[in-house]
PDB file of C-alpha atoms in Angstrom:
ATOM      1  CA  MET A   1       0.247  -0.137   0.044  1.00 50.00           C
ATOM      2  CA  SER A   2       1.101   3.812  -0.958  1.00 60.00           C
ATOM      3  CA  THR A   3       0.967   6.284   1.881  1.00 80.00           C
ATOM      4  CA  ILE A   4       2.347   9.500   1.771  1.00 88.00           C
ATOM      5  CA  ILE A   5       3.506  10.764   5.236  1.00 90.00           C
ATOM      6  CA  TYR A   6       4.246  14.280   5.390  1.00 93.00           C
ATOM      7  CA  PRO A   7       7.863  15.863   6.305  1.00 94.00           C
ATOM      8  CA  SER A   8       7.094  18.329   9.184  1.00 97.00           C
ATOM      9  CA  PRO A   9       6.248  21.156  10.205  1.00 98.00           C
ATOM     10  CA  ILE A  10       7.018  22.667   6.760  1.00 98.00           C
ATOM     11  CA  PHE A  11       6.592  20.377   3.503  1.00 96.00           C
ATOM     12  CA  GLY A  12       6.473  21.589  -0.475  1.00 94.00           C
ATOM     13  CA  PRO A  13       5.173  23.759  -2.323  1.00 93.00           C
ATOM     14  CA  VAL A  14       2.759  21.741  -3.602  1.00 85.00           C
ATOM     15  CA  HIS A  15       0.032  22.197  -6.231  1.00 81.00           C
ATOM     16  CA  SER A  16      -2.974  21.448  -4.511  1.00 73.00           C
ATOM     17  CA  ARG A  17      -5.911  20.819  -7.283  1.00 66.00           C
ATOM     18  CA  ARG A  18      -8.474  23.376  -5.232  1.00 64.00           C
ATOM     19  CA  LEU A  19      -5.681  25.551  -3.759  1.00 70.00           C
ATOM     20  CA  GLY A  20      -2.748  26.379  -6.560  1.00 77.00           C
ATOM     21  CA  ILE A  21       0.882  26.181  -5.267  1.00 85.00           C
ATOM     22  CA  SER A  22       0.372  25.546  -1.668  1.00 92.00           C
ATOM     23  CA  LEU A  23       3.192  25.473   0.974  1.00 97.00           C
ATOM     24  CA  GLY A  24       2.465  22.628   3.703  1.00 96.00           C
ATOM     25  CA  ILE A  25       2.235  23.508   7.413  1.00 98.00           C
ATOM     26  CA  ASN A  26       2.382  20.444   9.400  1.00 98.00           C
ATOM     27  CA  LEU A  27       1.801  20.589  12.823  1.00 98.00           C
ATOM     28  CA  MET A  28       1.818  16.715  13.590  1.00 97.00           C
ATOM     29  CA  PRO A  29       4.645  14.731  13.910  1.00 96.00           C
ATOM     30  CA  GLY A  30       7.076  14.098  10.876  1.00 95.00           C
ATOM     31  CA  ASP A  31       7.189  10.175  11.037  1.00 94.00           C
ATOM     32  CA  GLY A  32       3.966   9.235  11.687  1.00 95.00           C
ATOM     33  CA  LYS A  33      -0.224  10.331  12.249  1.00 94.00           C
ATOM     34  CA  ILE A  34      -2.172  11.821  14.795  1.00 93.00           C
ATOM     35  CA  CYS A  35      -6.015  12.382  13.382  1.00 97.00           C
ATOM     36  CA  THR A  36      -9.385  12.835  15.383  1.00 98.00           C
ATOM     37  CA  PHE A  37     -10.610  10.818  12.548  1.00 98.00           C
ATOM     38  CA  ASP A  38      -9.620   7.349  10.807  1.00 97.00           C
ATOM     39  CA  CYS A  39     -10.532   8.662   7.149  1.00 97.00           C
ATOM     40  CA  LEU A  40     -10.596   4.885   5.691  1.00 97.00           C
ATOM     41  CA  TYR A  41      -9.773   7.121   2.433  1.00 96.00           C
ATOM     42  CA  CYS A  42      -6.853   8.874   4.144  1.00 96.00           C
ATOM     43  CA  GLU A  43      -3.760   8.664   1.399  1.00 93.00           C
ATOM     44  CA  CYS A  44      -1.429   9.100   5.137  1.00 94.00           C
ATOM     45  CA  GLY A  45      -3.203   5.780   5.507  1.00 94.00           C
ATOM     46  CA  LEU A  46      -4.981   4.710   8.800  1.00 95.00           C
ATOM     47  CA  ASN A  47      -3.713   5.654  12.545  1.00 95.00           C
ATOM     48  CA  LYS A  48      -2.946   2.561  13.249  1.00 94.00           C
ATOM     49  CA  ASP A  49      -0.551   1.316  11.135  1.00 92.00           C
ATOM     50  CA  PHE A  50       2.292   4.408  11.541  1.00 90.00           C
ATOM     51  CA  ARG A  51       1.972   5.904  15.427  1.00 93.00           C
ATOM     52  CA  PRO A  52       4.713   8.126  15.567  1.00 94.00           C
ATOM     53  CA  SER A  53       7.411   8.460  17.720  1.00 94.00           C
ATOM     54  CA  MET A  54       8.697  11.940  17.263  1.00 95.00           C
ATOM     55  CA  PRO A  55       6.673  14.383  19.117  1.00 95.00           C
ATOM     56  CA  ARG A  56       5.023  17.670  17.304  1.00 97.00           C
ATOM     57  CA  PRO A  57       6.277  20.100  16.714  1.00 98.00           C
ATOM     58  CA  THR A  58       6.219  23.447  18.847  1.00 98.00           C
ATOM     59  CA  ARG A  59       4.996  26.961  18.288  1.00 98.00           C
ATOM     60  CA  LYS A  60       8.669  28.026  18.244  1.00 98.00           C
ATOM     61  CA  GLU A  61       9.406  26.039  15.543  1.00 98.00           C
ATOM     62  CA  VAL A  62       7.149  26.096  13.168  1.00 98.00           C
ATOM     63  CA  ALA A  63       7.692  29.771  13.436  1.00 98.00           C
ATOM     64  CA  GLU A  64      11.339  29.307  13.239  1.00 98.00           C
ATOM     65  CA  SER A  65      11.180  26.856   9.867  1.00 98.00           C
ATOM     66  CA  LEU A  66       8.339  29.180   8.534  1.00 98.00           C
ATOM     67  CA  GLU A  67      10.321  32.021   8.468  1.00 98.00           C
ATOM     68  CA  LYS A  68      13.626  29.833   7.191  1.00 98.00           C
ATOM     69  CA  LYS A  69      10.900  28.265   4.019  1.00 98.00           C
ATOM     70  CA  LEU A  70       9.422  32.037   2.945  1.00 98.00           C
ATOM     71  CA  GLN A  71      12.720  34.002   3.076  1.00 97.00           C
ATOM     72  CA  GLU A  72      14.371  30.571   0.765  1.00 96.00           C
ATOM     73  CA  MET A  73      11.232  31.350  -1.491  1.00 95.00           C
ATOM     74  CA  SER A  74      11.518  35.199  -1.431  1.00 95.00           C
ATOM     75  CA  LYS A  75      14.712  34.950  -2.862  1.00 95.00           C
ATOM     76  CA  ASP A  76      13.946  32.868  -5.637  1.00 92.00           C
ATOM     77  CA  ASN A  77      10.818  35.154  -6.534  1.00 91.00           C
ATOM     78  CA  ALA A  78       8.216  32.269  -5.955  1.00 91.00           C
ATOM     79  CA  LEU A  79       6.681  33.144  -2.693  1.00 94.00           C
ATOM     80  CA  PRO A  80       3.230  30.291  -2.431  1.00 96.00           C
ATOM     81  CA  ASP A  81      -0.400  31.172  -3.697  1.00 95.00           C
ATOM     82  CA  VAL A  82      -1.572  29.917  -0.313  1.00 97.00           C
ATOM     83  CA  LEU A  83       0.153  28.732   2.586  1.00 98.00           C
ATOM     84  CA  THR A  84      -1.809  25.795   3.927  1.00 96.00           C
ATOM     85  CA  PHE A  85      -2.373  24.027   7.469  1.00 97.00           C
ATOM     86  CA  ALA A  86      -2.463  19.858   6.202  1.00 95.00           C
ATOM     87  CA  GLY A  87      -0.403  17.181   6.853  1.00 93.00           C
ATOM     88  CA  ASN A  88      -0.237  14.270   8.791  1.00 95.00           C
ATOM     89  CA  GLY A  89      -3.479  14.907  10.961  1.00 97.00           C
ATOM     90  CA  GLU A  90      -5.990  17.667  12.225  1.00 98.00           C
ATOM     91  CA  PRO A  91      -3.891  20.234  12.720  1.00 98.00           C
ATOM     92  CA  THR A  92      -6.804  21.918  15.093  1.00 98.00           C
ATOM     93  CA  ALA A  93      -5.350  19.440  17.705  1.00 97.00           C
ATOM     94  CA  HIS A  94      -1.927  20.776  18.127  1.00 98.00           C
ATOM     95  CA  PRO A  95      -1.838  22.860  21.391  1.00 97.00           C
ATOM     96  CA  ASP A  96      -1.008  25.637  20.421  1.00 98.00           C
ATOM     97  CA  PHE A  97      -3.107  26.058  17.086  1.00 98.00           C
ATOM     98  CA  ALA A  98      -3.891  29.602  17.793  1.00 98.00           C
ATOM     99  CA  GLY A  99      -0.847  30.854  18.416  1.00 98.00           C
ATOM    100  CA  ILE A 100       0.691  28.886  15.459  1.00 98.00           C
ATOM    101  CA  ILE A 101      -1.600  30.646  13.290  1.00 98.00           C
ATOM    102  CA  TYR A 102      -1.275  34.054  14.829  1.00 98.00           C
ATOM    103  CA  ASP A 103       2.084  33.297  14.359  1.00 98.00           C
ATOM    104  CA  THR A 104       1.502  32.261  10.397  1.00 98.00           C
ATOM    105  CA  ILE A 105      -0.538  35.433   9.677  1.00 98.00           C
ATOM    106  CA  SER A 106       2.106  37.948  10.727  1.00 98.00           C
ATOM    107  CA  LEU A 107       4.636  35.703   8.677  1.00 98.00           C
ATOM    108  CA  ARG A 108       2.722  36.047   5.530  1.00 98.00           C
ATOM    109  CA  ASN A 109       2.356  39.527   6.297  1.00 98.00           C
ATOM    110  CA  LYS A 110       5.633  40.474   6.551  1.00 98.00           C
ATOM    111  CA  TYR A 111       6.970  38.085   3.279  1.00 97.00           C
ATOM    112  CA  CYS A 112       4.024  37.257   0.906  1.00 97.00           C
ATOM    113  CA  LYS A 113       0.626  39.144   1.579  1.00 96.00           C
ATOM    114  CA  GLU A 114      -0.955  38.057  -1.335  1.00 95.00           C
ATOM    115  CA  ALA A 115      -0.724  34.527  -0.301  1.00 97.00           C
ATOM    116  CA  LYS A 116      -3.919  33.231   1.272  1.00 97.00           C
ATOM    117  CA  VAL A 117      -3.686  30.802   5.228  1.00 98.00           C
ATOM    118  CA  SER A 118      -5.896  27.714   4.771  1.00 96.00           C
ATOM    119  CA  VAL A 119      -6.682  25.394   7.190  1.00 98.00           C
ATOM    120  CA  LEU A 120      -7.993  22.096   6.032  1.00 97.00           C
ATOM    121  CA  SER A 121      -9.981  20.636   9.013  1.00 98.00           C
ATOM    122  CA  ASN A 122     -12.682  17.998   9.815  1.00 98.00           C
ATOM    123  CA  ALA A 123     -14.172  20.119  12.247  1.00 98.00           C
ATOM    124  CA  THR A 124     -13.940  18.128  15.218  1.00 98.00           C
ATOM    125  CA  MET A 125     -12.046  20.809  17.567  1.00 98.00           C
ATOM    126  CA  SER A 126     -13.981  23.958  16.124  1.00 96.00           C
ATOM    127  CA  TYR A 127     -16.088  23.574  19.567  1.00 96.00           C
ATOM    128  CA  LYS A 128     -13.125  24.798  21.339  1.00 98.00           C
ATOM    129  CA  LYS A 129     -13.186  29.048  21.541  1.00 98.00           C
ATOM    130  CA  ASP A 130      -9.001  29.322  21.055  1.00 98.00           C
ATOM    131  CA  VAL A 131      -9.277  26.878  17.803  1.00 98.00           C
ATOM    132  CA  HIS A 132     -12.674  28.960  16.765  1.00 98.00           C
ATOM    133  CA  GLU A 133     -11.619  32.167  16.821  1.00 98.00           C
ATOM    134  CA  ALA A 134      -8.308  31.196  15.247  1.00 98.00           C
ATOM    135  CA  LEU A 135     -10.562  30.109  12.512  1.00 98.00           C
ATOM    136  CA  LYS A 136     -11.943  33.569  11.503  1.00 98.00           C
ATOM    137  CA  LEU A 137      -8.890  34.901  11.290  1.00 98.00           C
ATOM    138  CA  VAL A 138      -7.376  32.398   8.288  1.00 98.00           C
ATOM    139  CA  ASP A 139      -8.842  33.784   4.746  1.00 98.00           C
ATOM    140  CA  ASN A 140      -9.653  29.752   3.569  1.00 97.00           C
ATOM    141  CA  ASN A 141     -11.920  28.161   6.559  1.00 98.00           C
ATOM    142  CA  ILE A 142     -11.911  24.685   5.191  1.00 97.00           C
ATOM    143  CA  GLN A 143     -13.999  22.831   7.440  1.00 98.00           C
ATOM    144  CA  LYS A 144     -14.734  18.311   6.263  1.00 98.00           C
ATOM    145  CA  LEU A 145     -18.425  17.805   6.259  1.00 98.00           C
ATOM    146  CA  ASP A 146     -18.645  14.533   4.150  1.00 98.00           C
ATOM    147  CA  THR A 147     -22.387  13.298   5.395  1.00 97.00           C
ATOM    148  CA  ILE A 148     -24.815  14.156   8.159  1.00 97.00           C
ATOM    149  CA  ASP A 149     -25.722  10.711   8.302  1.00 98.00           C
ATOM    150  CA  ALA A 150     -23.853   9.497  11.448  1.00 97.00           C
ATOM    151  CA  ASP A 151     -23.654   5.257  10.644  1.00 96.00           C
ATOM    152  CA  PHE A 152     -21.755   6.438   7.293  1.00 97.00           C
ATOM    153  CA  ILE A 153     -19.297   8.800   9.072  1.00 98.00           C
ATOM    154  CA  ARG A 154     -19.115   5.695  11.821  1.00 97.00           C
ATOM    155  CA  ARG A 155     -18.787   3.737   8.759  1.00 96.00           C
ATOM    156  CA  ILE A 156     -15.781   6.627   6.568  1.00 97.00           C
ATOM    157  CA  ASP A 157     -14.605   9.003   8.735  1.00 98.00           C
ATOM    158  CA  ARG A 158     -14.492   6.857  12.025  1.00 98.00           C
ATOM    159  CA  PRO A 159     -14.058   9.478  14.613  1.00 98.00           C
ATOM    160  CA  VAL A 160     -11.766   9.263  17.558  1.00 97.00           C
ATOM    161  CA  SER A 161     -13.940  10.451  19.773  1.00 96.00           C
ATOM    162  CA  HIS A 162     -17.056   8.249  21.348  1.00 94.00           C
ATOM    163  CA  THR A 163     -18.904  11.566  21.349  1.00 96.00           C
ATOM    164  CA  TYR A 164     -18.771  13.037  17.720  1.00 97.00           C
ATOM    165  CA  ASP A 165     -21.900  14.475  17.236  1.00 98.00           C
ATOM    166  CA  VAL A 166     -22.394  15.742  13.513  1.00 98.00           C
ATOM    167  CA  ASN A 167     -25.276  17.735  14.482  1.00 98.00           C
ATOM    168  CA  LYS A 168     -23.043  19.861  17.068  1.00 98.00           C
ATOM    169  CA  VAL A 169     -20.397  20.195  14.203  1.00 98.00           C
ATOM    170  CA  ILE A 170     -23.463  21.206  12.125  1.00 98.00           C
ATOM    171  CA  GLU A 171     -23.941  24.127  15.142  1.00 98.00           C
ATOM    172  CA  GLU A 172     -20.223  25.191  15.427  1.00 98.00           C
ATOM    173  CA  LEU A 173     -20.186  25.441  11.417  1.00 98.00           C
ATOM    174  CA  LYS A 174     -23.073  28.009  11.560  1.00 98.00           C
ATOM    175  CA  ALA A 175     -21.578  29.756  13.998  1.00 98.00           C
ATOM    176  CA  PHE A 176     -18.926  31.185  11.582  1.00 98.00           C
ATOM    177  CA  ASN A 177     -21.496  33.071  10.264  1.00 98.00           C
ATOM    178  CA  GLY A 178     -20.664  32.405   6.852  1.00 98.00           C
ATOM    179  CA  HIS A 179     -16.753  32.033   6.805  1.00 98.00           C
ATOM    180  CA  VAL A 180     -16.550  28.769   6.210  1.00 98.00           C
ATOM    181  CA  ILE A 181     -15.897  26.911   2.844  1.00 98.00           C
ATOM    182  CA  ILE A 182     -17.212  23.213   3.397  1.00 98.00           C
ATOM    183  CA  GLN A 183     -15.183  20.321   2.047  1.00 98.00           C
ATOM    184  CA  THR A 184     -16.926  17.397   1.140  1.00 98.00           C
ATOM    185  CA  ILE A 185     -15.628  13.659  -0.513  1.00 98.00           C
ATOM    186  CA  PHE A 186     -17.999  11.218  -2.601  1.00 98.00           C
ATOM    187  CA  LEU A 187     -17.021   7.841  -3.190  1.00 98.00           C
ATOM    188  CA  THR A 188     -18.089   4.849  -3.798  1.00 98.00           C
ATOM    189  CA  GLY A 189     -17.390   0.683  -4.207  1.00 97.00           C
ATOM    190  CA  LYS A 190     -17.395  -1.522  -1.158  1.00 95.00           C
ATOM    191  CA  ASP A 191     -14.994  -1.798   2.111  1.00 94.00           C
ATOM    192  CA  ASP A 192     -13.231  -5.001   0.858  1.00 92.00           C
ATOM    193  CA  ARG A 193     -12.364  -6.188   4.534  1.00 92.00           C
ATOM    194  CA  ASP A 194     -16.383  -7.236   4.727  1.00 93.00           C
ATOM    195  CA  GLY A 195     -17.781  -6.422   0.803  1.00 93.00           C
ATOM    196  CA  VAL A 196     -20.260  -3.437   2.825  1.00 94.00           C
ATOM    197  CA  PRO A 197     -20.977  -1.204   0.064  1.00 95.00           C
ATOM    198  CA  ILE A 198     -19.915   2.299   0.579  1.00 97.00           C
ATOM    199  CA  ASP A 199     -21.342   5.226  -1.535  1.00 98.00           C
ATOM    200  CA  ASN A 200     -22.690   8.721  -0.061  1.00 98.00           C
ATOM    201  CA  THR A 201     -23.507   9.993  -3.792  1.00 98.00           C
ATOM    202  CA  GLY A 202     -27.173   9.008  -4.039  1.00 98.00           C
ATOM    203  CA  GLU A 203     -30.313  11.168  -3.031  1.00 98.00           C
ATOM    204  CA  ARG A 204     -30.691   9.462   1.199  1.00 97.00           C
ATOM    205  CA  TYR A 205     -26.865  11.236   1.498  1.00 98.00           C
ATOM    206  CA  VAL A 206     -27.074  14.234  -0.433  1.00 98.00           C
ATOM    207  CA  LYS A 207     -30.513  15.998   0.163  1.00 98.00           C
ATOM    208  CA  PRO A 208     -30.034  16.331   3.352  1.00 98.00           C
ATOM    209  CA  TRP A 209     -26.527  17.061   3.455  1.00 98.00           C
ATOM    210  CA  ILE A 210     -27.445  19.981   0.714  1.00 98.00           C
ATOM    211  CA  GLU A 211     -30.384  20.943   3.119  1.00 98.00           C
ATOM    212  CA  ALA A 212     -27.419  20.836   5.802  1.00 98.00           C
ATOM    213  CA  LEU A 213     -25.149  23.296   3.608  1.00 98.00           C
ATOM    214  CA  LYS A 214     -28.730  25.811   3.508  1.00 98.00           C
ATOM    215  CA  GLU A 215     -28.079  26.257   7.083  1.00 98.00           C
ATOM    216  CA  ILE A 216     -24.615  26.908   7.336  1.00 98.00           C
ATOM    217  CA  HIS A 217     -24.423  29.269   4.612  1.00 98.00           C
ATOM    218  CA  PRO A 218     -20.612  28.639   3.502  1.00 98.00           C
ATOM    219  CA  GLU A 219     -19.116  30.866   1.646  1.00 98.00           C
ATOM    220  CA  SER A 220     -18.565  28.234  -0.440  1.00 98.00           C
ATOM    221  CA  VAL A 221     -18.551  24.297  -0.890  1.00 98.00           C
ATOM    222  CA  MET A 222     -15.496  22.451  -2.517  1.00 97.00           C
ATOM    223  CA  ILE A 223     -16.335  18.805  -3.334  1.00 98.00           C
ATOM    224  CA  TYR A 224     -13.918  15.995  -5.033  1.00 97.00           C
ATOM    225  CA  THR A 225     -13.690  12.586  -4.913  1.00 97.00           C
ATOM    226  CA  ILE A 226     -10.421   9.613  -4.180  1.00 96.00           C
ATOM    227  CA  ASP A 227      -7.060  11.791  -6.488  1.00 90.00           C
ATOM    228  CA  ARG A 228      -4.721   8.943  -4.553  1.00 88.00           C
ATOM    229  CA  GLU A 229      -5.169   5.286  -3.628  1.00 91.00           C
ATOM    230  CA  THR A 230      -6.527   4.258  -0.172  1.00 95.00           C
ATOM    231  CA  PRO A 231      -5.862   1.839   3.291  1.00 94.00           C
ATOM    232  CA  ILE A 232      -8.467  -0.091   2.112  1.00 94.00           C
ATOM    233  CA  LYS A 233      -9.422  -1.500  -0.674  1.00 93.00           C
ATOM    234  CA  GLY A 234     -12.593  -1.183  -2.889  1.00 96.00           C
ATOM    235  CA  LEU A 235     -13.450   2.330  -2.878  1.00 97.00           C
ATOM    236  CA  LYS A 236     -13.824   3.775  -6.052  1.00 97.00           C
ATOM    237  CA  LYS A 237     -13.525   7.442  -7.709  1.00 97.00           C
ATOM    238  CA  ALA A 238     -17.177   9.320  -7.917  1.00 98.00           C
ATOM    239  CA  SER A 239     -17.857   9.736 -11.300  1.00 98.00           C
ATOM    240  CA  ARG A 240     -17.223  13.087 -13.402  1.00 98.00           C
ATOM    241  CA  GLU A 241     -20.744  13.023 -13.853  1.00 98.00           C
ATOM    242  CA  GLN A 242     -22.155  12.341 -10.223  1.00 98.00           C
ATOM    243  CA  LEU A 243     -19.962  14.958  -9.002  1.00 98.00           C
ATOM    244  CA  ASP A 244     -21.194  17.782 -11.938  1.00 98.00           C
ATOM    245  CA  ALA A 245     -24.608  16.676 -10.932  1.00 98.00           C
ATOM    246  CA  ILE A 246     -24.247  17.318  -7.323  1.00 98.00           C
ATOM    247  CA  ARG A 247     -22.446  20.191  -7.557  1.00 98.00           C
ATOM    248  CA  ASP A 248     -24.847  21.132  -9.757  1.00 98.00           C
ATOM    249  CA  ARG A 249     -27.550  20.869  -7.011  1.00 98.00           C
ATOM    250  CA  VAL A 250     -25.183  22.820  -5.137  1.00 98.00           C
ATOM    251  CA  ILE A 251     -25.284  26.303  -6.831  1.00 98.00           C
ATOM    252  CA  ALA A 252     -28.970  26.410  -7.718  1.00 98.00           C
ATOM    253  CA  GLU A 253     -29.483  26.795  -3.726  1.00 98.00           C
ATOM    254  CA  GLY A 254     -27.058  29.692  -4.393  1.00 98.00           C
ATOM    255  CA  ILE A 255     -24.280  28.623  -2.738  1.00 98.00           C
ATOM    256  CA  HIS A 256     -21.567  28.632  -4.972  1.00 98.00           C
ATOM    257  CA  CYS A 257     -19.646  25.613  -5.500  1.00 98.00           C
ATOM    258  CA  THR A 258     -16.624  24.299  -7.561  1.00 97.00           C
ATOM    259  CA  ALA A 259     -16.223  20.251  -7.912  1.00 97.00           C
ATOM    260  CA  SER A 260     -12.923  18.064  -8.590  1.00 94.00           C
ATOM    261  CA  TYR A 261     -11.914  15.055 -10.127  1.00 92.00           C
TER     262      TYR A 261
END
């Protein structure tokens, strides 16, 4: 199985399908994965298979490494379009996440004012006040909502916490007052371990998801499908036609939506 474990705390730049030339900021250890979800489709593998031995980078280490990289890129006249918090797990789970965001915005303003600060999050920590306030400051507050079906979430996203409640997550997403981008993966196939079909492209999942979007009032929605090898076999890409149809339904509700294939 091919998996991607990103260096820490800085990696790239890489070309993002949705964000452009992206300089990655990984707040997890560089030798493994720590995440509040354990998604079957994660390119970094399953949590149990890649337990790290290194600690998370400190706030100081992140700031120093980011500044050094931005200085190098500035000299090469190749500054990034976006500074993206992503990597080997949930970035908002870092105990100093809010402080790191403040540092990053300051460095962005110093070296590359045109670059956007983006956070790719699964929304599991948005209930924390410091995290919520920090996310309100970033340009692209990208929060995952693959479905509002609790059984499908337990099957695909597999939250680590037993107290995860998608309805509470939706309330937290609504509390951003529109300063949020919803990111959703659509996929088909089956879980080869037990043969259970997996498909969130049908009406059972799409209609209530759109109703939730109408409550959240996001500034935009990004839908996508599998792009790399998944740790669980049997999962398949949603088709271009399926994604386009879902995208068009979101747009028909007056919500900006893009699809990545």
